[in-house]
């Protein structure tokens, strides 16, 4: 081992034990400075100007894509209880459904779905069945004799799915309104 040349002994001694005042090697210092510069660039790119998406946003986007793909697979054989319930669990779909409901349905079912001319959609009672596929069928085909329009042809299948997702999201929230009609539905 080569004898260190620039080392200085610091000015204290404990029980005869002394300490070198070693200078940090340049390679070590440059790595330190490099990490500081890198951290500033990283912070600016990710947190300040958002040049790159945050990992949590990338994850959310991936999850959404996966969900959409799963929905598309499930919807191949037409809407099922499973696919409609899944749709009803997705906040953005329910929000789109809410908009459609406000445009097309509140005139007869009231703003919270508590019923006016049409029945209360928030109680556990259903005239035409409370399973997701039953609700989907009623909305699609309507009940001409009672004044419920057929929405399948007016909205198209995609928007019917969305508005049904919203109806499913307000099921059993029991908003005070029109008295219950039909049979209690206890399934999912
Ligand atoms: C012109 C009035 C009117 C509009 C608009 C209307 N509905 Fe209805 N709806 C009714 C009536 C009346 C019934 C009850 C039918 C019956 O008694 O058989 C009904 C029944 C329903 C049912 C079945 C309830 C049950 O107990 O089985 C659902 C679900 C429903 N409507 C959803 C919707 C949705 C979603 C929209 C908007 C896209 C909508 N309705 C728009 C009048 C309307």
mmCIF file of C-alpha atoms and ligand atoms in Angstrom:
data_model
loop_
_atom_site.group_PDB
_atom_site.id
_atom_site.type_symbol
_atom_site.label_atom_id
_atom_site.label_comp_id
_atom_site.label_asym_id
_atom_site.label_seq_id
_atom_site.Cartn_x
_atom_site.Cartn_y
_atom_site.Cartn_z
ATOM 1 C CA UNK A 1 0.000 0.000 0.000
ATOM 2 C CA UNK A 2 1.324 3.413 -0.959
ATOM 3 C CA UNK A 3 1.800 5.812 1.907
ATOM 4 C CA UNK A 4 -0.918 8.543 1.792
ATOM 5 C CA UNK A 5 0.668 11.869 1.006
ATOM 6 C CA UNK A 6 -1.906 14.595 1.626
ATOM 7 C CA UNK A 7 -3.498 13.123 4.775
ATOM 8 C CA UNK A 8 -3.492 15.364 7.800
ATOM 9 C CA UNK A 9 -4.021 14.278 11.347
ATOM 10 C CA UNK A 10 -6.862 16.155 13.009
ATOM 11 C CA UNK A 11 -6.178 18.106 16.118
ATOM 12 C CA UNK A 12 -7.538 15.740 18.724
ATOM 13 C CA UNK A 13 -6.508 12.537 20.374
ATOM 14 C CA UNK A 14 -8.653 10.164 22.416
ATOM 15 C CA UNK A 15 -6.659 7.801 24.546
ATOM 16 C CA UNK A 16 -3.919 8.140 21.997
ATOM 17 C CA UNK A 17 -6.217 7.388 19.065
ATOM 18 C CA UNK A 18 -5.922 10.031 16.353
ATOM 19 C CA UNK A 19 -8.036 10.701 13.279
ATOM 20 C CA UNK A 20 -6.981 11.436 9.696
ATOM 21 C CA UNK A 21 -8.635 14.408 7.993
ATOM 22 C CA UNK A 22 -8.944 12.614 4.658
ATOM 23 C CA UNK A 23 -9.909 14.611 1.624
ATOM 24 C CA UNK A 24 -12.845 13.077 -0.265
ATOM 25 C CA UNK A 25 -11.655 11.633 -3.574
ATOM 26 C CA UNK A 26 -12.704 13.553 -6.672
ATOM 27 C CA UNK A 27 -14.535 10.601 -8.232
ATOM 28 C CA UNK A 28 -16.694 10.455 -5.071
ATOM 29 C CA UNK A 29 -17.386 14.184 -5.093
ATOM 30 C CA UNK A 30 -18.333 14.184 -8.779
ATOM 31 C CA UNK A 31 -20.822 11.379 -8.205
ATOM 32 C CA UNK A 32 -22.328 13.434 -5.362
ATOM 33 C CA UNK A 33 -22.579 16.578 -7.524
ATOM 34 C CA UNK A 34 -23.964 14.475 -10.368
ATOM 35 C CA UNK A 35 -26.784 13.091 -8.197
ATOM 36 C CA UNK A 36 -27.678 16.615 -7.065
ATOM 37 C CA UNK A 37 -27.888 17.876 -10.660
ATOM 38 C CA UNK A 38 -29.826 14.760 -11.675
ATOM 39 C CA UNK A 39 -32.311 15.176 -8.810
ATOM 40 C CA UNK A 40 -33.052 18.776 -9.821
ATOM 41 C CA UNK A 41 -33.648 17.719 -13.443
ATOM 42 C CA UNK A 42 -35.740 14.776 -12.316
ATOM 43 C CA UNK A 43 -37.827 16.941 -10.008
ATOM 44 C CA UNK A 44 -38.434 19.518 -12.737
ATOM 45 C CA UNK A 45 -39.327 16.912 -15.357
ATOM 46 C CA UNK A 46 -41.707 14.851 -13.223
ATOM 47 C CA UNK A 47 -43.116 17.257 -10.651
ATOM 48 C CA UNK A 48 -42.946 20.773 -12.058
ATOM 49 C CA UNK A 49 -43.440 20.785 -15.817
ATOM 50 C CA UNK A 50 -44.772 17.193 -15.906
ATOM 51 C CA UNK A 51 -42.744 16.341 -18.993
ATOM 52 C CA UNK A 52 -43.302 12.652 -18.224
ATOM 53 C CA UNK A 53 -46.364 11.003 -16.667
ATOM 54 C CA UNK A 54 -46.073 9.984 -13.029
ATOM 55 C CA UNK A 55 -45.842 6.242 -12.421
ATOM 56 C CA UNK A 56 -49.197 6.341 -10.604
ATOM 57 C CA UNK A 57 -50.839 7.966 -13.648
ATOM 58 C CA UNK A 58 -49.273 5.402 -15.948
ATOM 59 C CA UNK A 59 -50.638 2.657 -13.696
ATOM 60 C CA UNK A 60 -54.112 4.221 -13.713
ATOM 61 C CA UNK A 61 -54.047 4.473 -17.521
ATOM 62 C CA UNK A 62 -52.925 0.835 -17.792
ATOM 63 C CA UNK A 63 -55.680 -0.293 -15.418
ATOM 64 C CA UNK A 64 -58.267 1.632 -17.419
ATOM 65 C CA UNK A 65 -57.076 0.065 -20.675
ATOM 66 C CA UNK A 66 -57.207 -3.389 -19.113
ATOM 67 C CA UNK A 67 -60.730 -2.727 -17.810
ATOM 68 C CA UNK A 68 -61.909 -1.502 -21.209
ATOM 69 C CA UNK A 69 -60.420 -4.591 -22.852
ATOM 70 C CA UNK A 70 -62.122 -6.849 -20.305
ATOM 71 C CA UNK A 71 -65.423 -5.029 -20.860
ATOM 72 C CA UNK A 72 -65.096 -5.413 -24.628
ATOM 73 C CA UNK A 73 -64.458 -9.162 -24.200
ATOM 74 C CA UNK A 74 -67.431 -9.540 -21.853
ATOM 75 C CA UNK A 75 -69.748 -7.501 -24.086
ATOM 76 C CA UNK A 76 -69.105 -9.710 -27.114
ATOM 77 C CA UNK A 77 -72.073 -11.910 -26.265
ATOM 78 C CA UNK A 78 -74.295 -8.928 -25.413
ATOM 79 C CA UNK A 79 -74.555 -7.230 -22.020
ATOM 80 C CA UNK A 80 -74.503 -9.512 -18.985
ATOM 81 C CA UNK A 81 -75.104 -8.896 -15.276
ATOM 82 C CA UNK A 82 -71.351 -9.124 -14.895
ATOM 83 C CA UNK A 83 -70.444 -6.586 -17.583
ATOM 84 C CA UNK A 84 -73.163 -4.139 -16.473
ATOM 85 C CA UNK A 85 -72.133 -4.385 -12.814
ATOM 86 C CA UNK A 86 -68.536 -3.787 -13.821
ATOM 87 C CA UNK A 87 -69.589 -0.709 -15.789
ATOM 88 C CA UNK A 88 -71.560 0.498 -12.761
ATOM 89 C CA UNK A 89 -68.353 0.280 -10.716
ATOM 90 C CA UNK A 90 -66.436 2.648 -13.017
ATOM 91 C CA UNK A 91 -66.818 6.244 -11.863
ATOM 92 C CA UNK A 92 -66.247 7.852 -15.281
ATOM 93 C CA UNK A 93 -68.846 5.624 -16.988
ATOM 94 C CA UNK A 94 -71.380 6.325 -14.239
ATOM 95 C CA UNK A 95 -70.720 10.062 -14.640
ATOM 96 C CA UNK A 96 -71.406 9.800 -18.391
ATOM 97 C CA UNK A 97 -74.555 7.834 -17.603
ATOM 98 C CA UNK A 98 -75.615 10.506 -15.131
ATOM 99 C CA UNK A 99 -75.402 13.129 -17.905
ATOM 100 C CA UNK A 100 -77.565 11.004 -20.211
ATOM 101 C CA UNK A 101 -80.028 10.446 -17.365
ATOM 102 C CA UNK A 102 -80.273 14.194 -16.756
ATOM 103 C CA UNK A 103 -80.957 14.794 -20.437
ATOM 104 C CA UNK A 104 -83.390 11.972 -21.194
ATOM 105 C CA UNK A 105 -84.847 10.513 -18.015
ATOM 106 C CA UNK A 106 -85.372 13.128 -15.285
ATOM 107 C CA UNK A 107 -88.611 14.384 -16.868
ATOM 108 C CA UNK A 108 -90.307 11.148 -15.788
ATOM 109 C CA UNK A 109 -88.000 9.671 -13.126
ATOM 110 C CA UNK A 110 -86.964 12.937 -11.369
ATOM 111 C CA UNK A 111 -83.465 14.254 -10.741
ATOM 112 C CA UNK A 112 -82.392 11.645 -8.195
ATOM 113 C CA UNK A 113 -84.396 8.855 -9.862
ATOM 114 C CA UNK A 114 -86.980 9.020 -7.089
ATOM 115 C CA UNK A 115 -89.855 8.909 -9.601
ATOM 116 C CA UNK A 116 -92.542 11.183 -11.045
ATOM 117 C CA UNK A 117 -94.558 9.741 -13.933
ATOM 118 C CA UNK A 118 -92.124 6.821 -14.005
ATOM 119 C CA UNK A 119 -91.384 4.644 -10.986
ATOM 120 C CA UNK A 120 -88.826 5.300 -8.250
ATOM 121 C CA UNK A 121 -85.558 3.741 -9.455
ATOM 122 C CA UNK A 122 -83.843 4.003 -6.069
ATOM 123 C CA UNK A 123 -86.061 1.600 -4.111
ATOM 124 C CA UNK A 124 -85.579 -2.181 -4.067
ATOM 125 C CA UNK A 125 -88.849 -2.732 -5.975
ATOM 126 C CA UNK A 126 -88.934 -3.420 -9.688
ATOM 127 C CA UNK A 127 -91.935 -3.892 -11.987
ATOM 128 C CA UNK A 128 -89.866 -5.450 -14.766
ATOM 129 C CA UNK A 129 -87.092 -7.091 -12.757
ATOM 130 C CA UNK A 130 -84.145 -5.550 -10.911
ATOM 131 C CA UNK A 131 -81.281 -7.647 -12.299
ATOM 132 C CA UNK A 132 -78.884 -5.596 -14.429
ATOM 133 C CA UNK A 133 -79.951 -7.441 -17.619
ATOM 134 C CA UNK A 134 -83.636 -6.848 -16.745
ATOM 135 C CA UNK A 135 -83.073 -3.121 -16.314
ATOM 136 C CA UNK A 136 -81.050 -3.112 -19.530
ATOM 137 C CA UNK A 137 -83.944 -4.814 -21.358
ATOM 138 C CA UNK A 138 -86.577 -2.421 -19.958
ATOM 139 C CA UNK A 139 -84.518 0.608 -20.948
ATOM 140 C CA UNK A 140 -83.741 -0.790 -24.414
ATOM 141 C CA UNK A 141 -87.252 -1.971 -25.261
ATOM 142 C CA UNK A 142 -89.313 0.417 -23.134
ATOM 143 C CA UNK A 143 -92.867 -0.255 -21.951
ATOM 144 C CA UNK A 144 -94.942 1.305 -24.706
ATOM 145 C CA UNK A 145 -98.301 0.685 -23.013
ATOM 146 C CA UNK A 146 -97.225 2.564 -19.857
ATOM 147 C CA UNK A 147 -95.376 5.443 -21.472
ATOM 148 C CA UNK A 148 -91.770 4.330 -20.956
ATOM 149 C CA UNK A 149 -90.022 5.005 -24.285
ATOM 150 C CA UNK A 150 -87.765 2.425 -25.951
ATOM 151 C CA UNK A 151 -84.286 3.909 -25.639
ATOM 152 C CA UNK A 152 -82.379 1.296 -27.626
ATOM 153 C CA UNK A 153 -83.131 2.930 -30.963
ATOM 154 C CA UNK A 154 -82.843 6.499 -29.666
ATOM 155 C CA UNK A 155 -79.580 6.261 -27.728
ATOM 156 C CA UNK A 156 -77.852 3.271 -29.314
ATOM 157 C CA UNK A 157 -76.399 0.329 -27.397
ATOM 158 C CA UNK A 158 -73.348 2.128 -26.003
ATOM 159 C CA UNK A 159 -75.273 4.964 -24.391
ATOM 160 C CA UNK A 160 -77.949 2.582 -23.128
ATOM 161 C CA UNK A 161 -75.149 0.693 -21.326
ATOM 162 C CA UNK A 162 -73.932 3.950 -19.754
ATOM 163 C CA UNK A 163 -77.342 5.104 -18.561
ATOM 164 C CA UNK A 164 -78.058 1.605 -17.193
ATOM 165 C CA UNK A 165 -74.730 1.790 -15.324
ATOM 166 C CA UNK A 166 -75.993 5.000 -13.724
ATOM 167 C CA UNK A 167 -79.362 3.433 -12.827
ATOM 168 C CA UNK A 168 -77.473 0.521 -11.232
ATOM 169 C CA UNK A 169 -75.382 2.983 -9.229
ATOM 170 C CA UNK A 170 -78.502 4.538 -7.657
ATOM 171 C CA UNK A 171 -80.266 1.222 -7.050
ATOM 172 C CA UNK A 172 -81.205 0.732 -3.388
ATOM 173 C CA UNK A 173 -80.196 4.242 -2.365
ATOM 174 C CA UNK A 174 -83.838 4.721 -1.269
ATOM 175 C CA UNK A 175 -84.384 8.365 -2.097
ATOM 176 C CA UNK A 176 -87.783 9.447 -0.725
ATOM 177 C CA UNK A 177 -90.171 9.763 -3.663
ATOM 178 C CA UNK A 178 -92.750 7.729 -5.493
ATOM 179 C CA UNK A 179 -94.096 4.758 -3.490
ATOM 180 C CA UNK A 180 -92.542 1.379 -4.334
ATOM 181 C CA UNK A 181 -94.074 -0.549 -7.232
ATOM 182 C CA UNK A 182 -93.469 -4.143 -8.231
ATOM 183 C CA UNK A 183 -91.536 -6.888 -6.482
ATOM 184 C CA UNK A 184 -88.542 -6.524 -4.214
ATOM 185 C CA UNK A 185 -85.354 -7.589 -5.946
ATOM 186 C CA UNK A 186 -82.664 -8.862 -3.606
ATOM 187 C CA UNK A 187 -80.001 -10.147 -6.023
ATOM 188 C CA UNK A 188 -76.886 -8.296 -7.010
HETATM 189 C C1 LIG B 1 -91.961 9.801 -20.788
HETATM 190 C C2 LIG B 1 -91.639 9.354 -19.469
HETATM 191 C C3 LIG B 1 -90.397 8.507 -19.263
HETATM 192 C C4 LIG B 1 -89.123 8.774 -19.642
HETATM 193 C C5 LIG B 1 -88.604 9.988 -20.388
HETATM 194 C C6 LIG B 1 -88.316 7.688 -19.143
HETATM 195 N N1 LIG B 1 -89.077 6.783 -18.485
HETATM 196 FE FE1 LIG B 1 -88.463 5.080 -17.592
HETATM 197 N N2 LIG B 1 -90.372 4.603 -17.138
HETATM 198 C C7 LIG B 1 -91.476 5.392 -17.390
HETATM 199 C C8 LIG B 1 -92.687 4.722 -16.906
HETATM 200 C C9 LIG B 1 -94.073 5.256 -16.966
HETATM 201 C C10 LIG B 1 -92.236 3.486 -16.394
HETATM 202 C C11 LIG B 1 -93.105 2.410 -15.760
HETATM 203 C C12 LIG B 1 -93.479 1.354 -16.756
HETATM 204 C C13 LIG B 1 -94.492 0.382 -16.198
HETATM 205 O O1 LIG B 1 -95.245 0.769 -15.314
HETATM 206 O O2 LIG B 1 -94.469 -0.770 -16.677
HETATM 207 C C14 LIG B 1 -90.786 3.458 -16.553
HETATM 208 C C15 LIG B 1 -89.993 2.417 -16.149
HETATM 209 C C16 LIG B 1 -88.607 2.429 -16.163
HETATM 210 C C17 LIG B 1 -87.786 1.372 -15.651
HETATM 211 C C18 LIG B 1 -88.281 0.083 -15.025
HETATM 212 C C19 LIG B 1 -88.622 0.285 -13.586
HETATM 213 C C20 LIG B 1 -89.154 -0.961 -12.929
HETATM 214 O O3 LIG B 1 -89.681 -0.818 -11.823
HETATM 215 O O4 LIG B 1 -89.044 -2.048 -13.487
HETATM 216 C C21 LIG B 1 -86.493 1.764 -15.818
HETATM 217 C C22 LIG B 1 -85.254 1.000 -15.405
HETATM 218 C C23 LIG B 1 -86.523 3.035 -16.468
HETATM 219 N N3 LIG B 1 -87.834 3.418 -16.668
HETATM 220 C C24 LIG B 1 -85.395 3.734 -16.832
HETATM 221 C C25 LIG B 1 -85.438 4.885 -17.603
HETATM 222 C C26 LIG B 1 -84.272 5.526 -18.155
HETATM 223 C C27 LIG B 1 -82.848 5.063 -17.927
HETATM 224 C C28 LIG B 1 -84.707 6.587 -18.864
HETATM 225 C C29 LIG B 1 -83.890 7.570 -19.669
HETATM 226 C C30 LIG B 1 -83.004 7.023 -20.688
HETATM 227 C C31 LIG B 1 -86.156 6.628 -18.747
HETATM 228 N N4 LIG B 1 -86.562 5.573 -17.998
HETATM 229 C C32 LIG B 1 -86.938 7.597 -19.319
HETATM 230 C C33 LIG B 1 -91.467 6.634 -17.974
HETATM 231 C C34 LIG B 1 -90.369 7.242 -18.540
#
